[in-house]
Amino acid sequence: MKWIVISDTHGFYSELYKILEKESNIKNVIFLGDGINDIRKAKLDFPDHRFEVVAGNCDMANGLLPMNIIKIGDYKVLMTHGDGFDVKTSRLGLRRGAINMGVDIVLYGHTHKQYYEYLDGLYIFCPGSVKPDVSTGYSASYGIMDFSEGYPNIYNCEIY
């Protein structure tokens, strides 16, 4: 089973659309916040897709949770935007929270910077943002989680 992991679309629906078209064989999508209106459009354009969504700090008053734990196979996955864990400063709070919640995988956004770490049985992953950041040199990106080998193979993909 494969999942597309996306965060921080911020109104760049055309980029989100490109991802979903490019990865048309993957029908499971995790969205980590900041662009809920883009996801609402995507649900209409891709009705055969399953969307798991959390709210970001820019998704005010939408009724969505700021984090959620889902089960994928034998793995517990924490979805969060990350602002509640102050991920722009450090991932230490995120790691501690994940350990306390007993999850295996943490997916977060907010920083717009791609990140991957596997340490002591915990996967931590940020797919970056669909909007390139010229000032930092980060490319427009998203992630893939592939469980077809029985374990999570998690990696970043660039849109262009």
PDB file of C-alpha atoms in Angstrom:
ATOM      1  CA  MET A   1       0.000   0.000   0.000  1.00  0.00           C
ATOM      2  CA  LYS A   2       1.253   3.476  -0.906  1.00  0.00           C
ATOM      3  CA  TRP A   3       0.324   6.894   0.434  1.00  0.00           C
ATOM      4  CA  ILE A   4       1.017  10.375  -0.913  1.00  0.00           C
ATOM      5  CA  VAL A   5       2.032  12.789   1.878  1.00  0.00           C
ATOM      6  CA  ILE A   6       1.442  16.502   1.242  1.00  0.00           C
ATOM      7  CA  SER A   7       1.616  19.633   3.349  1.00  0.00           C
ATOM      8  CA  ASP A   8       1.414  23.393   3.006  1.00  0.00           C
ATOM      9  CA  THR A   9      -0.301  23.903  -0.339  1.00  0.00           C
ATOM     10  CA  HIS A  10      -1.297  27.465   0.656  1.00  0.00           C
ATOM     11  CA  GLY A  11      -3.625  27.967  -2.318  1.00  0.00           C
ATOM     12  CA  PHE A  12      -1.306  26.418  -4.905  1.00  0.00           C
ATOM     13  CA  TYR A  13      -3.978  23.994  -6.065  1.00  0.00           C
ATOM     14  CA  SER A  14      -2.370  23.564  -9.472  1.00  0.00           C
ATOM     15  CA  GLU A  15       0.669  22.003  -7.787  1.00  0.00           C
ATOM     16  CA  LEU A  16      -1.488  19.672  -5.714  1.00  0.00           C
ATOM     17  CA  TYR A  17      -3.367  18.688  -8.856  1.00  0.00           C
ATOM     18  CA  LYS A  18      -0.059  17.920 -10.630  1.00  0.00           C
ATOM     19  CA  ILE A  19       0.975  15.616  -7.792  1.00  0.00           C
ATOM     20  CA  LEU A  20      -2.297  13.705  -7.786  1.00  0.00           C
ATOM     21  CA  GLU A  21      -2.167  13.348 -11.580  1.00  0.00           C
ATOM     22  CA  LYS A  22       1.496  12.283 -11.574  1.00  0.00           C
ATOM     23  CA  GLU A  23       0.871   9.690  -8.840  1.00  0.00           C
ATOM     24  CA  SER A  24      -2.485   8.599 -10.252  1.00  0.00           C
ATOM     25  CA  ASN A  25      -1.914   4.979  -9.210  1.00  0.00           C
ATOM     26  CA  ILE A  26      -1.841   6.011  -5.521  1.00  0.00           C
ATOM     27  CA  LYS A  27      -5.323   6.614  -4.119  1.00  0.00           C
ATOM     28  CA  ASN A  28      -4.421   7.312  -0.469  1.00  0.00           C
ATOM     29  CA  VAL A  29      -3.495  10.870   0.478  1.00  0.00           C
ATOM     30  CA  ILE A  30      -2.363  12.342   3.784  1.00  0.00           C
ATOM     31  CA  PHE A  31      -2.586  16.125   4.071  1.00  0.00           C
ATOM     32  CA  LEU A  32      -0.783  17.821   6.948  1.00  0.00           C
ATOM     33  CA  GLY A  33      -2.453  21.211   6.897  1.00  0.00           C
ATOM     34  CA  ASP A  34      -2.295  24.755   5.559  1.00  0.00           C
ATOM     35  CA  GLY A  35      -4.450  24.605   2.468  1.00  0.00           C
ATOM     36  CA  ILE A  36      -7.693  22.901   3.432  1.00  0.00           C
ATOM     37  CA  ASN A  37      -9.560  24.605   0.584  1.00  0.00           C
ATOM     38  CA  ASP A  38      -7.127  22.969  -1.861  1.00  0.00           C
ATOM     39  CA  ILE A  39      -8.004  19.585  -0.368  1.00  0.00           C
ATOM     40  CA  ARG A  40     -11.716  20.328  -0.658  1.00  0.00           C
ATOM     41  CA  LYS A  41     -11.194  20.948  -4.395  1.00  0.00           C
ATOM     42  CA  ALA A  42      -9.089  17.803  -4.717  1.00  0.00           C
ATOM     43  CA  LYS A  43     -11.835  15.706  -3.124  1.00  0.00           C
ATOM     44  CA  LEU A  44     -14.177  16.897  -5.880  1.00  0.00           C
ATOM     45  CA  ASP A  45     -11.650  16.348  -8.679  1.00  0.00           C
ATOM     46  CA  PHE A  46     -10.429  12.988  -7.326  1.00  0.00           C
ATOM     47  CA  PRO A  47     -13.506  11.325  -5.782  1.00  0.00           C
ATOM     48  CA  ASP A  48     -11.867   7.883  -5.880  1.00  0.00           C
ATOM     49  CA  HIS A  49      -9.103   9.019  -3.508  1.00  0.00           C
ATOM     50  CA  ARG A  50      -9.078   8.584   0.258  1.00  0.00           C
ATOM     51  CA  PHE A  51      -7.974  11.739   2.090  1.00  0.00           C
ATOM     52  CA  GLU A  52      -6.741  11.810   5.692  1.00  0.00           C
ATOM     53  CA  VAL A  53      -6.471  15.453   6.772  1.00  0.00           C
ATOM     54  CA  VAL A  54      -5.393  17.570   9.744  1.00  0.00           C
ATOM     55  CA  ALA A  55      -5.617  21.332  10.128  1.00  0.00           C
ATOM     56  CA  GLY A  56      -2.666  23.665   9.926  1.00  0.00           C
ATOM     57  CA  ASN A  57      -2.165  27.000  11.645  1.00  0.00           C
ATOM     58  CA  CYS A  58      -3.548  28.786   8.550  1.00  0.00           C
ATOM     59  CA  ASP A  59      -6.685  26.597   8.413  1.00  0.00           C
ATOM     60  CA  MET A  60      -8.688  28.538  10.981  1.00  0.00           C
ATOM     61  CA  ALA A  61     -12.243  27.611  12.039  1.00  0.00           C
ATOM     62  CA  ASN A  62     -12.588  24.592   9.798  1.00  0.00           C
ATOM     63  CA  GLY A  63     -13.626  21.993  12.352  1.00  0.00           C
ATOM     64  CA  LEU A  64     -10.616  19.751  11.657  1.00  0.00           C
ATOM     65  CA  LEU A  65      -8.362  18.347  14.337  1.00  0.00           C
ATOM     66  CA  PRO A  66      -4.791  19.720  14.573  1.00  0.00           C
ATOM     67  CA  MET A  67      -3.501  16.149  14.824  1.00  0.00           C
ATOM     68  CA  ASN A  68      -4.732  12.629  14.349  1.00  0.00           C
ATOM     69  CA  ILE A  69      -3.431   9.090  14.740  1.00  0.00           C
ATOM     70  CA  ILE A  70      -4.296   6.600  12.027  1.00  0.00           C
ATOM     71  CA  LYS A  71      -3.380   2.958  11.607  1.00  0.00           C
ATOM     72  CA  ILE A  72      -1.681   1.775   8.416  1.00  0.00           C
ATOM     73  CA  GLY A  73      -1.132  -1.950   8.588  1.00  0.00           C
ATOM     74  CA  ASP A  74       0.734  -2.604  11.837  1.00  0.00           C
ATOM     75  CA  TYR A  75       1.942   1.000  12.130  1.00  0.00           C
ATOM     76  CA  LYS A  76       0.470   3.820  14.198  1.00  0.00           C
ATOM     77  CA  VAL A  77       0.936   7.089  12.309  1.00  0.00           C
ATOM     78  CA  LEU A  78       0.727  10.522  13.936  1.00  0.00           C
ATOM     79  CA  MET A  79      -0.383  13.217  11.524  1.00  0.00           C
ATOM     80  CA  THR A  80       0.229  16.792  12.687  1.00  0.00           C
ATOM     81  CA  HIS A  81       0.908  20.135  11.113  1.00  0.00           C
ATOM     82  CA  GLY A  82       3.704  20.557  13.629  1.00  0.00           C
ATOM     83  CA  ASP A  83       3.161  24.094  14.874  1.00  0.00           C
ATOM     84  CA  GLY A  84       1.831  22.735  18.183  1.00  0.00           C
ATOM     85  CA  PHE A  85       5.192  21.006  18.663  1.00  0.00           C
ATOM     86  CA  ASP A  86       7.249  24.090  17.684  1.00  0.00           C
ATOM     87  CA  VAL A  87       8.958  22.175  14.859  1.00  0.00           C
ATOM     88  CA  LYS A  88      10.484  25.326  13.389  1.00  0.00           C
ATOM     89  CA  THR A  89      12.741  25.487  16.450  1.00  0.00           C
ATOM     90  CA  SER A  90      13.421  21.804  17.111  1.00  0.00           C
ATOM     91  CA  ARG A  91      11.963  18.338  16.542  1.00  0.00           C
ATOM     92  CA  LEU A  92      12.649  17.317  20.145  1.00  0.00           C
ATOM     93  CA  GLY A  93       9.102  18.116  21.334  1.00  0.00           C
ATOM     94  CA  LEU A  94       7.701  16.235  18.364  1.00  0.00           C
ATOM     95  CA  ARG A  95       9.866  13.201  19.169  1.00  0.00           C
ATOM     96  CA  ARG A  96       8.869  13.272  22.839  1.00  0.00           C
ATOM     97  CA  GLY A  97       5.191  13.607  21.965  1.00  0.00           C
ATOM     98  CA  ALA A  98       5.414  10.719  19.527  1.00  0.00           C
ATOM     99  CA  ILE A  99       7.085   8.487  22.088  1.00  0.00           C
ATOM    100  CA  ASN A 100       4.460   9.384  24.708  1.00  0.00           C
ATOM    101  CA  MET A 101       1.668   8.591  22.221  1.00  0.00           C
ATOM    102  CA  GLY A 102       3.237   5.275  21.262  1.00  0.00           C
ATOM    103  CA  VAL A 103       3.326   5.916  17.516  1.00  0.00           C
ATOM    104  CA  ASP A 104       5.709   4.431  14.977  1.00  0.00           C
ATOM    105  CA  ILE A 105       5.637   7.166  12.338  1.00  0.00           C
ATOM    106  CA  VAL A 106       5.308  10.941  12.683  1.00  0.00           C
ATOM    107  CA  LEU A 107       4.309  13.052   9.690  1.00  0.00           C
ATOM    108  CA  TYR A 108       4.458  16.827  10.029  1.00  0.00           C
ATOM    109  CA  GLY A 109       4.535  20.005   7.948  1.00  0.00           C
ATOM    110  CA  HIS A 110       4.729  23.708   8.843  1.00  0.00           C
ATOM    111  CA  THR A 111       8.469  24.181   8.162  1.00  0.00           C
ATOM    112  CA  HIS A 112       8.193  23.843   4.352  1.00  0.00           C
ATOM    113  CA  LYS A 113      11.517  21.974   4.575  1.00  0.00           C
ATOM    114  CA  GLN A 114      11.905  18.333   3.588  1.00  0.00           C
ATOM    115  CA  TYR A 115      13.077  16.133   6.432  1.00  0.00           C
ATOM    116  CA  TYR A 116      13.495  12.426   7.128  1.00  0.00           C
ATOM    117  CA  GLU A 117      14.860  10.609  10.153  1.00  0.00           C
ATOM    118  CA  TYR A 118      14.718   7.071  11.469  1.00  0.00           C
ATOM    119  CA  LEU A 119      16.025   6.662  14.991  1.00  0.00           C
ATOM    120  CA  ASP A 120      15.271   4.119  17.711  1.00  0.00           C
ATOM    121  CA  GLY A 121      12.297   2.670  15.832  1.00  0.00           C
ATOM    122  CA  LEU A 122      10.614   6.024  15.151  1.00  0.00           C
ATOM    123  CA  TYR A 123      10.205   7.448  11.654  1.00  0.00           C
ATOM    124  CA  ILE A 124       9.901  11.252  11.446  1.00  0.00           C
ATOM    125  CA  PHE A 125       9.061  12.769   8.071  1.00  0.00           C
ATOM    126  CA  CYS A 126       8.202  16.170   6.612  1.00  0.00           C
ATOM    127  CA  PRO A 127       7.285  16.280   2.912  1.00  0.00           C
ATOM    128  CA  GLY A 128       8.151  19.967   2.577  1.00  0.00           C
ATOM    129  CA  SER A 129       5.746  22.215   0.677  1.00  0.00           C
ATOM    130  CA  VAL A 130       4.273  22.220  -2.821  1.00  0.00           C
ATOM    131  CA  LYS A 131       5.482  25.808  -3.147  1.00  0.00           C
ATOM    132  CA  PRO A 132       9.205  26.223  -3.846  1.00  0.00           C
ATOM    133  CA  ASP A 133      11.065  28.563  -1.507  1.00  0.00           C
ATOM    134  CA  VAL A 134      13.656  30.520  -3.473  1.00  0.00           C
ATOM    135  CA  SER A 135      15.103  32.154  -0.353  1.00  0.00           C
ATOM    136  CA  THR A 136      16.044  28.815   1.213  1.00  0.00           C
ATOM    137  CA  GLY A 137      16.558  26.798  -1.945  1.00  0.00           C
ATOM    138  CA  TYR A 138      13.930  24.203  -1.034  1.00  0.00           C
ATOM    139  CA  SER A 139      12.183  22.642  -4.013  1.00  0.00           C
ATOM    140  CA  ALA A 140       8.467  22.108  -4.379  1.00  0.00           C
ATOM    141  CA  SER A 141       7.994  18.650  -2.910  1.00  0.00           C
ATOM    142  CA  TYR A 142       5.772  15.962  -1.472  1.00  0.00           C
ATOM    143  CA  GLY A 143       6.323  12.529   0.025  1.00  0.00           C
ATOM    144  CA  ILE A 144       5.518   8.900  -0.609  1.00  0.00           C
ATOM    145  CA  MET A 145       5.074   6.211   2.030  1.00  0.00           C
ATOM    146  CA  ASP A 146       5.322   2.753   0.534  1.00  0.00           C
ATOM    147  CA  PHE A 147       4.415  -0.236   2.720  1.00  0.00           C
ATOM    148  CA  SER A 148       4.627  -2.859  -0.056  1.00  0.00           C
ATOM    149  CA  GLU A 149       7.767  -4.475   1.412  1.00  0.00           C
ATOM    150  CA  GLY A 150       6.148  -4.868   4.847  1.00  0.00           C
ATOM    151  CA  TYR A 151       7.861  -1.850   6.376  1.00  0.00           C
ATOM    152  CA  PRO A 152       7.565   1.880   5.660  1.00  0.00           C
ATOM    153  CA  ASN A 153       9.782   3.120   2.855  1.00  0.00           C
ATOM    154  CA  ILE A 154       9.370   6.905   3.106  1.00  0.00           C
ATOM    155  CA  TYR A 155      10.881   9.373   0.662  1.00  0.00           C
ATOM    156  CA  ASN A 156      10.566  12.850  -0.842  1.00  0.00           C
ATOM    157  CA  CYS A 157       9.685  13.614  -4.439  1.00  0.00           C
ATOM    158  CA  GLU A 158      10.111  16.894  -6.268  1.00  0.00           C
ATOM    159  CA  ILE A 159       7.210  18.204  -8.302  1.00  0.00           C
ATOM    160  CA  TYR A 160       9.263  19.455 -11.231  1.00  0.00           C
TER     161      TYR A 160
END
